[in-house]
XYZ file of C-alpha atoms in Angstrom:
558
model
C -4.885 381.306 -251.605
C -8.315 379.734 -251.014
C -8.140 378.164 -254.471
C -4.848 376.498 -253.705
C -6.180 375.122 -250.400
C -9.197 373.672 -252.157
C -6.996 372.160 -254.819
C -4.789 370.623 -252.145
C -7.778 369.144 -250.396
C -9.053 367.803 -253.694
C -5.730 366.248 -254.551
C -5.581 364.718 -251.068
C -9.116 363.371 -251.442
C -8.311 361.896 -254.850
C -5.179 360.333 -253.445
C -7.124 358.822 -250.570
C -9.852 357.645 -252.946
C -7.276 355.986 -255.199
C -5.690 354.396 -252.151
C -9.064 353.093 -250.984
C -9.871 351.759 -254.459
C -6.743 349.591 -254.411
C -7.404 348.117 -250.985
C -10.124 345.588 -252.036
C -7.590 343.798 -254.204
C -5.698 343.031 -251.015
C -8.888 341.623 -249.436
C -9.533 339.075 -252.157
C -9.589 335.605 -250.650
C -9.195 336.948 -247.119
C -11.362 335.825 -244.236
C -14.077 338.213 -242.944
C -12.184 339.096 -239.726
C -9.136 340.059 -241.801
C -11.304 342.263 -244.058
C -12.847 344.068 -241.092
C -9.441 344.545 -239.481
C -7.963 345.795 -242.746
C -10.749 348.340 -243.179
C -10.290 349.604 -239.606
C -6.540 349.941 -240.171
C -7.087 351.827 -243.437
C -9.488 354.236 -241.759
C -7.127 354.945 -238.876
C -3.833 355.005 -240.772
C -4.695 356.169 -244.285
C -7.440 358.665 -243.444
C -5.706 359.799 -240.276
C -8.634 359.131 -237.959
C -8.415 358.783 -234.207
C -10.915 355.935 -233.860
C -12.518 353.420 -236.218
C -15.107 350.715 -235.595
C -16.226 348.181 -238.216
C -19.137 345.756 -237.986
C -19.770 343.409 -240.914
C -22.903 341.241 -240.864
C -23.473 337.953 -242.681
C -26.638 338.216 -244.843
C -27.116 334.461 -244.437
C -27.497 334.729 -240.668
C -23.940 333.948 -239.661
C -22.114 335.658 -236.775
C -21.168 339.333 -237.281
C -17.508 340.448 -237.277
C -16.579 343.497 -235.156
C -13.167 345.249 -235.100
C -12.132 348.488 -233.322
C -8.953 350.536 -233.848
C -7.682 353.507 -231.829
C -8.245 354.258 -228.180
C -7.508 357.964 -227.841
C -11.132 358.954 -227.601
C -12.854 356.750 -225.090
C -15.967 358.901 -225.120
C -16.877 357.951 -228.707
C -16.775 354.134 -228.196
C -18.913 354.597 -225.103
C -21.363 356.766 -227.024
C -21.434 354.302 -229.915
C -22.140 351.388 -227.605
C -24.965 353.306 -225.902
C -26.370 354.417 -229.236
C -26.412 350.917 -230.670
C -27.980 349.492 -227.519
C -30.762 352.073 -227.638
C -31.429 352.301 -231.360
C -30.360 348.848 -232.470
C -31.297 349.478 -236.064
C -29.405 352.231 -237.954
C -31.323 353.432 -241.004
C -29.174 356.435 -242.025
C -25.815 357.941 -241.318
C -25.433 359.783 -238.036
C -22.988 362.642 -237.520
C -21.976 363.129 -233.905
C -20.477 366.424 -232.787
C -18.680 367.413 -229.633
C -18.402 364.162 -227.791
C -16.350 364.067 -224.600
C -14.911 366.729 -222.282
C -13.417 370.027 -223.341
C -9.907 368.617 -223.240
C -10.793 365.559 -225.260
C -13.592 366.501 -227.522
C -14.096 364.829 -230.837
C -16.445 364.514 -233.724
C -17.709 361.267 -235.150
C -19.881 359.608 -237.784
C -21.742 356.304 -238.058
C -22.506 354.987 -241.595
C -24.866 352.007 -242.149
C -23.910 349.360 -244.639
C -26.962 348.288 -246.580
C -30.601 349.024 -245.795
C -31.129 349.412 -242.044
C -27.472 348.447 -241.557
C -28.265 344.899 -242.702
C -24.658 344.611 -243.914
C -23.202 346.182 -240.800
C -21.848 349.683 -240.067
C -18.685 351.773 -240.043
C -18.023 354.344 -237.270
C -15.151 356.823 -237.104
C -14.042 359.705 -234.856
C -11.505 362.510 -235.222
C -10.591 365.727 -233.376
C -10.465 367.830 -236.538
C -12.823 370.729 -236.344
C -14.248 370.107 -239.833
C -14.701 366.330 -239.314
C -16.590 364.765 -240.887
C -16.435 366.787 -244.047
C -18.283 365.788 -247.187
C -15.074 364.254 -248.504
C -14.630 362.352 -245.255
C -18.157 361.061 -245.499
C -17.648 360.126 -249.161
C -14.401 358.302 -248.440
C -15.917 356.501 -245.445
C -18.946 355.451 -247.483
C -16.735 354.160 -250.297
C -14.564 352.275 -247.824
C -17.602 350.827 -246.038
C -19.245 349.705 -249.277
C -16.022 348.189 -250.584
C -15.536 346.365 -247.273
C -19.136 345.130 -247.325
C -18.700 343.949 -250.910
C -15.421 342.249 -250.021
C -17.116 340.737 -246.964
C -19.981 339.384 -249.068
C -17.509 338.134 -251.636
C -15.530 336.455 -248.895
C -18.712 334.885 -247.579
C -19.616 333.749 -251.078
C -16.134 332.398 -251.622
C -16.288 330.703 -248.237
C -19.703 329.271 -249.071
C -18.384 328.236 -252.484
C -15.351 326.653 -250.889
C -17.552 324.899 -248.350
C -19.846 323.785 -251.164
C -16.883 322.464 -253.111
C -15.624 320.678 -250.000
C -19.119 319.310 -249.411
C -19.283 318.231 -253.050
C -15.860 316.616 -252.786
C -16.896 314.943 -249.544
C -20.187 313.884 -251.124
C -18.329 312.588 -254.156
C -15.976 310.675 -251.875
C -18.908 309.313 -249.906
C -20.653 308.482 -253.165
C -17.545 306.697 -254.392
C -17.337 304.797 -251.109
C -21.077 304.056 -251.257
C -20.743 303.031 -254.918
C -17.808 300.780 -254.105
C -19.727 299.281 -251.178
C -22.814 298.901 -253.352
C -20.797 297.291 -256.128
C -19.224 294.965 -253.567
C -22.627 294.099 -252.114
C -24.105 293.664 -255.593
C -21.216 291.405 -256.521
C -21.606 289.439 -253.291
C -25.386 289.257 -253.722
C -24.989 288.251 -257.360
C -22.523 285.544 -256.387
C -24.870 284.431 -253.607
C -27.820 284.331 -256.013
C -25.709 282.425 -258.524
C -24.736 279.941 -255.807
C -28.376 279.668 -254.700
C -29.467 279.161 -258.287
C -26.752 276.552 -258.758
C -27.811 274.815 -255.537
C -31.463 274.936 -256.613
C -30.609 273.577 -260.047
C -28.540 270.794 -258.502
C -31.277 270.027 -255.960
C -33.867 269.863 -258.745
C -31.574 267.626 -260.770
C -31.019 265.254 -257.841
C -34.707 265.146 -256.875
C -35.930 265.118 -260.511
C -38.161 268.073 -259.707
C -38.659 271.183 -261.827
C -40.607 274.414 -261.310
C -42.951 276.042 -263.793
C -45.384 278.914 -264.359
C -48.074 279.362 -266.974
C -50.792 281.823 -267.988
C -53.942 279.853 -268.854
C -55.523 282.803 -270.690
C -52.654 282.877 -273.215
C -52.099 279.130 -273.408
C -48.379 279.607 -272.724
C -45.842 278.366 -270.220
C -44.064 281.531 -269.068
C -41.311 279.782 -267.118
C -39.678 276.355 -267.048
C -36.675 275.461 -264.929
C -33.840 273.551 -266.551
C -34.889 270.235 -265.003
C -38.358 270.309 -266.613
C -36.784 270.373 -270.083
C -34.730 267.333 -269.065
C -37.755 265.491 -267.643
C -40.090 266.171 -270.558
C -37.529 265.892 -273.354
C -38.072 269.376 -274.854
C -35.210 271.493 -276.192
C -34.272 274.351 -273.800
C -33.118 276.461 -276.747
C -36.710 276.598 -278.021
C -38.121 277.735 -274.692
C -41.241 276.417 -272.945
C -43.760 274.972 -275.440
C -47.368 276.055 -275.812
C -50.080 273.950 -274.181
C -51.058 272.233 -277.436
C -47.527 271.084 -278.163
C -47.014 269.884 -274.600
C -50.270 267.885 -274.612
C -49.101 265.909 -277.657
C -46.239 264.546 -275.537
C -48.610 263.185 -272.854
C -49.323 259.460 -273.141
C -52.454 258.920 -275.298
C -54.153 256.933 -272.536
C -53.621 259.804 -270.047
C -54.181 262.781 -272.357
C -57.955 263.277 -272.015
C -57.924 262.728 -268.258
C -55.004 265.146 -267.789
C -56.594 267.815 -269.985
C -59.865 267.619 -268.051
C -58.080 267.809 -264.680
C -56.270 270.968 -265.714
C -59.408 272.569 -267.142
C -61.287 271.806 -263.927
C -58.527 273.394 -261.838
C -58.501 276.498 -264.070
C -62.286 276.903 -263.974
C -62.443 276.384 -260.206
C -59.196 278.315 -259.462
C -58.083 275.408 -257.265
C -54.844 273.476 -256.767
C -53.679 270.798 -259.193
C -52.402 267.445 -257.929
C -52.195 265.011 -260.818
C -50.132 262.120 -262.199
C -49.691 261.135 -265.834
C -47.113 259.755 -268.251
C -44.834 261.532 -270.735
C -43.655 259.862 -273.943
C -40.255 261.129 -275.106
C -39.524 261.413 -278.836
C -37.382 258.269 -278.577
C -40.294 256.309 -277.093
C -39.165 256.363 -273.453
C -42.066 256.664 -271.010
C -41.668 258.638 -267.809
C -44.070 258.798 -264.848
C -44.881 262.423 -263.964
C -46.479 263.981 -260.876
C -47.449 267.652 -261.099
C -48.593 270.040 -258.374
C -49.895 273.531 -259.197
C -51.291 276.512 -257.322
C -53.437 279.352 -258.753
C -52.278 282.953 -258.367
C -55.195 285.385 -258.177
C -55.238 289.121 -258.817
C -56.724 291.796 -256.497
C -60.129 291.335 -258.147
C -60.021 287.548 -257.762
C -59.217 286.863 -261.400
C -56.845 284.019 -262.248
C -53.484 285.530 -263.187
C -51.320 282.424 -263.545
C -50.531 278.965 -262.205
C -47.215 278.121 -260.543
C -46.045 274.723 -259.403
C -43.650 271.806 -259.603
C -43.268 268.839 -261.901
C -41.576 265.691 -260.611
C -40.279 262.626 -262.402
C -41.456 259.739 -260.191
C -40.484 256.945 -262.570
C -37.666 255.630 -260.402
C -39.759 256.008 -257.272
C -42.571 253.959 -258.823
C -40.088 251.302 -259.905
C -38.544 251.256 -256.432
C -42.007 250.875 -254.903
C -42.795 248.016 -257.264
C -39.484 246.363 -256.364
C -40.208 246.858 -252.667
C -43.602 245.246 -253.098
C -41.980 242.392 -255.017
C -39.430 241.903 -252.217
C -42.186 242.028 -249.627
C -44.153 239.434 -251.593
C -41.086 237.217 -251.898
C -40.513 237.588 -248.172
C -44.096 236.502 -247.502
C -43.630 233.452 -249.727
C -40.405 232.590 -247.870
C -42.130 233.058 -244.519
C -45.008 230.832 -245.566
C -42.465 228.241 -246.648
C -41.068 228.294 -243.129
C -44.595 227.768 -241.822
C -45.350 224.873 -244.200
C -45.193 222.231 -241.467
C -47.352 224.303 -239.145
C -49.878 225.050 -241.889
C -49.976 221.375 -242.870
C -50.603 220.505 -239.228
C -53.317 223.171 -238.978
C -55.002 221.797 -242.120
C -54.479 218.120 -241.224
C -56.246 218.489 -237.897
C -59.631 219.538 -239.340
C -59.219 217.041 -242.233
C -58.585 214.218 -239.756
C -61.614 215.418 -237.805
C -63.675 215.331 -241.016
C -62.616 211.718 -241.703
C -63.254 210.625 -238.115
C -66.684 212.219 -237.975
C -67.597 210.859 -241.416
C -66.715 207.335 -240.280
C -68.767 207.852 -237.131
C -71.713 209.053 -239.176
C -71.483 205.960 -241.372
C -71.469 203.713 -238.325
C -74.550 205.426 -236.901
C -76.255 205.048 -240.277
C -75.405 201.309 -240.540
C -76.757 200.520 -237.110
C -80.130 198.815 -236.873
C -81.961 200.928 -236.152
C -79.902 203.966 -237.246
C -79.487 206.985 -234.983
C -80.276 210.148 -237.005
C -79.381 212.493 -234.115
C -75.869 211.100 -233.810
C -75.495 211.333 -237.579
C -76.615 214.978 -237.522
C -74.104 215.843 -234.793
C -71.315 214.109 -236.716
C -72.228 216.052 -239.846
C -72.196 219.330 -237.844
C -68.683 218.527 -236.659
C -67.673 217.781 -240.257
C -68.974 221.203 -241.351
C -67.091 222.984 -238.533
C -63.863 221.122 -239.312
C -64.209 221.903 -243.006
C -64.740 225.584 -242.280
C -61.724 225.566 -239.992
C -59.559 224.098 -242.754
C -60.992 226.614 -245.215
C -60.127 229.491 -242.868
C -56.520 228.333 -242.622
C -56.234 228.062 -246.401
C -57.892 231.484 -246.906
C -55.487 233.176 -244.498
C -52.531 231.523 -246.200
C -53.740 232.556 -249.678
C -54.332 236.136 -248.487
C -50.782 236.374 -247.189
C -49.066 234.993 -250.272
C -51.097 236.620 -253.010
C -49.691 239.686 -254.750
C -52.138 242.591 -254.680
C -51.698 246.391 -254.770
C -51.462 248.123 -251.375
C -54.767 249.184 -249.851
C -55.789 251.806 -247.338
C -58.595 250.257 -245.295
C -59.683 251.251 -241.809
C -58.306 248.378 -239.725
C -58.760 247.053 -236.220
C -55.139 246.247 -235.374
C -56.213 243.722 -232.705
C -58.131 241.762 -235.339
C -55.089 241.820 -237.639
C -52.938 240.393 -234.835
C -55.463 237.658 -233.971
C -55.538 236.506 -237.624
C -51.746 236.152 -237.613
C -51.769 234.287 -234.296
C -54.223 231.771 -235.771
C -51.697 230.999 -238.528
C -48.776 230.564 -236.108
C -50.572 228.429 -233.488
C -48.948 225.140 -234.545
C -45.508 226.727 -234.959
C -45.703 228.134 -231.445
C -46.811 224.753 -230.076
C -44.050 222.911 -231.953
C -41.314 225.238 -230.642
C -42.644 225.118 -227.100
C -43.366 228.858 -227.051
C -46.025 230.176 -224.699
C -47.886 233.078 -226.281
C -49.752 235.700 -224.265
C -51.605 238.767 -225.493
C -52.512 242.082 -223.896
C -54.660 243.728 -226.543
C -56.157 247.008 -225.361
C -59.843 247.671 -225.887
C -61.228 250.686 -227.690
C -58.216 251.332 -229.906
C -58.773 253.751 -232.805
C -58.973 252.337 -236.305
C -55.837 252.890 -238.381
C -55.665 253.183 -242.175
C -53.460 250.572 -243.788
C -52.995 247.449 -245.862
C -54.129 244.372 -243.923
C -51.803 241.917 -245.707
C -48.704 244.111 -245.285
C -49.366 244.694 -241.575
C -50.014 240.958 -241.072
C -46.649 240.326 -242.704
C -44.949 242.693 -240.207
C -46.554 241.014 -237.195
C -45.795 237.537 -238.609
C -42.108 238.408 -239.163
C -41.745 239.776 -235.632
C -43.390 236.667 -234.101
C -41.253 234.204 -236.101
C -38.047 236.141 -235.340
C -38.856 236.038 -231.631
C -39.663 232.286 -231.754
C -36.412 231.585 -233.627
C -34.381 233.691 -231.176
C -35.767 231.825 -228.173
C -35.398 228.426 -229.894
C -31.645 228.925 -230.142
C -31.250 229.488 -226.419
C -31.557 226.932 -223.614
C -31.689 229.610 -220.913
C -34.897 231.144 -219.582
C -38.488 230.533 -220.481
C -39.819 230.649 -224.016
C -42.518 233.212 -223.400
C -43.822 235.620 -226.009
C -46.018 238.655 -225.266
C -47.888 240.665 -227.880
C -49.433 243.893 -226.604
C -51.260 246.866 -228.053
C -52.073 250.252 -226.578
C -53.083 253.709 -227.685
C -50.094 255.818 -228.641
C -49.612 259.330 -227.290
C -49.236 260.603 -230.848
C -52.902 259.831 -231.686
C -52.427 256.297 -232.981
C -51.637 252.787 -231.760
C -48.447 251.097 -230.573
C -47.758 247.378 -231.035
C -45.033 245.530 -229.087
C -43.656 241.975 -229.513
C -41.701 241.045 -226.379
C -39.559 237.905 -226.027
C -37.271 236.392 -223.405
C -34.531 235.207 -225.772
C -30.806 235.953 -225.716
C -31.397 239.651 -226.491
C -29.538 242.047 -228.762
C -26.052 243.527 -228.694
C -25.585 247.346 -228.755
C -24.366 247.013 -232.355
C -27.494 245.086 -233.344
C -29.833 247.671 -231.828
C -28.541 250.350 -234.174
C -28.489 248.244 -237.351
C -31.260 245.714 -236.818
C -33.527 247.186 -239.507
C -30.783 247.906 -242.067
C -31.005 246.091 -245.373
C -28.800 242.947 -245.566
C -27.879 243.157 -241.868
C -28.653 239.931 -240.007
C -27.654 238.141 -236.808
C -28.689 234.726 -238.189
C -26.077 232.413 -239.712
C -28.308 231.684 -242.720
C -30.268 234.980 -242.750
C -30.441 237.410 -245.678
C -31.166 240.589 -243.687
C -34.347 241.406 -245.601
C -37.232 240.562 -243.247
C -36.878 243.402 -240.744
C -35.797 245.856 -243.456
C -39.040 245.115 -245.296
C -40.950 245.525 -242.022
C -39.438 248.985 -241.576
C -40.283 249.902 -245.168
C -43.905 248.822 -244.671
C -44.314 250.677 -241.367
C -42.732 253.884 -242.672
C -44.953 253.692 -245.749
C -47.897 253.702 -243.334
C -46.558 256.848 -241.621
C -45.288 255.027 -238.507
C -41.926 254.039 -237.103
C -40.365 250.822 -235.814
C -37.578 250.264 -233.264
C -36.037 247.721 -230.908
C -35.114 247.958 -227.213
C -33.661 245.478 -224.681
C -36.105 243.558 -222.493
C -35.389 243.319 -218.774
C -33.977 241.049 -217.509
C -33.338 239.429 -220.914
C -34.656 239.298 -224.429
C -35.789 242.044 -226.776
C -38.844 244.195 -227.455
C -39.668 245.122 -231.046
C -42.264 247.886 -231.333
C -43.937 249.877 -234.053
C -46.520 252.643 -234.201
C -49.302 253.381 -236.668
C -50.945 256.826 -236.858
C -54.697 257.167 -236.776
C -54.516 259.316 -239.909
C -52.131 257.455 -242.176
C -50.112 259.049 -244.926
C -48.291 257.881 -248.015
C -44.529 257.656 -247.622
């Protein structure tokens, strides 16, 4: 009879064990709360327990899952709660006997999952007298371990799923970032291509190219497209070596250019040099090059970078401007022919008169040497006066390269006034001057500035000659300019200027004269701007016009 009971218990235990072994398959893919609840249900329903409590802990530090089933034995949950609050850490299984009152007494067991219950715990209670038997403990341990394994698997699957979602999200973000990057790269590439196109077009229009070279290797490392065009080299062959490039420099400029570059390389200083290039077809181009040394951390010369400009057309334009200015001076002197003749005739007539007087004093008996000496002194003064007039006229009409002398602008104005004295007298113009003392010297070309002042005076005289209203007064004044230079003003009381004339007065070919060519004031503006100044016109109150120009103390080339 005892054998049959044992066999029955064994069969029951095997059945329960088989049932428990099939449960984890149901937990696959389930969430941790569902696993804990499933284990608690299995313990209560399949093992016929009165109370089951399951705690599953996340080994990665996540929140624990707790599920309780059965409420018949309130004493055991209270005991379990007190036990856990006191002991906290459960290192081994605990069997609890005789919990509760006599009417509701039960037996229970608490099984840790993992070392020191790191994976959680399983607690169960039952009113059977033999609970928990060894089979009960075995089945509970198997169920707890399977639940813990399923819980860890669920956590791993959840972590894997989260990782996959994170990877998918990262991939999506990467795709978005890649698309944005590709868009930005495309936009930046297009912008750089536009900038490069603009730079190439700007270099083509200004005839300016950029370059870089390494003196130690004797090679040009970079040439922009415009430099090939300026120098006549083939872009397909790349930048030439120094020796090949030097052979294209004009023979008369070659030695000087080579020495200038060697000096800049030895001294690690900037290059600012002009020379000529001879193209294979024989065409000669004027070149201006500017270079800057690039030094390494130790102060060694790494390379030179700079620009190369074709100034051929600019030089030709400057020569044409000078030719026009010279022609304008000749024309102006032609207008002053009568005045100049009068200025020269006066001292010549004085020479003749004084010579005749000297002869008379010599022929007298006795002669009067003192009177003769005085007459001869007057002859010398008159001759010098005539010579001064001729010298000023020759200086104005001769064609010489522009100069940069330190000039007293008041002296320049006085020299011009001396030439126009007869013209002013003939036209009935009263000239007054207000020339400030202590003005700074200005760098400039005396002849060109005299031409500007002369043009402004003659224009004012002509404007007032054509009007019968008002006085024919002319005022020339100078003063120190606020911008560290001098300001010159020619003020007349003529008919004045219209609003249209004020804006176009200095334009080429614009004139208010019936027989004018519109070149005089345009040339004046060109000369003043070449000296680093500016020229403008304003109305004069109550009538007339004021033409003014400034000259800086430190002049510059245009």
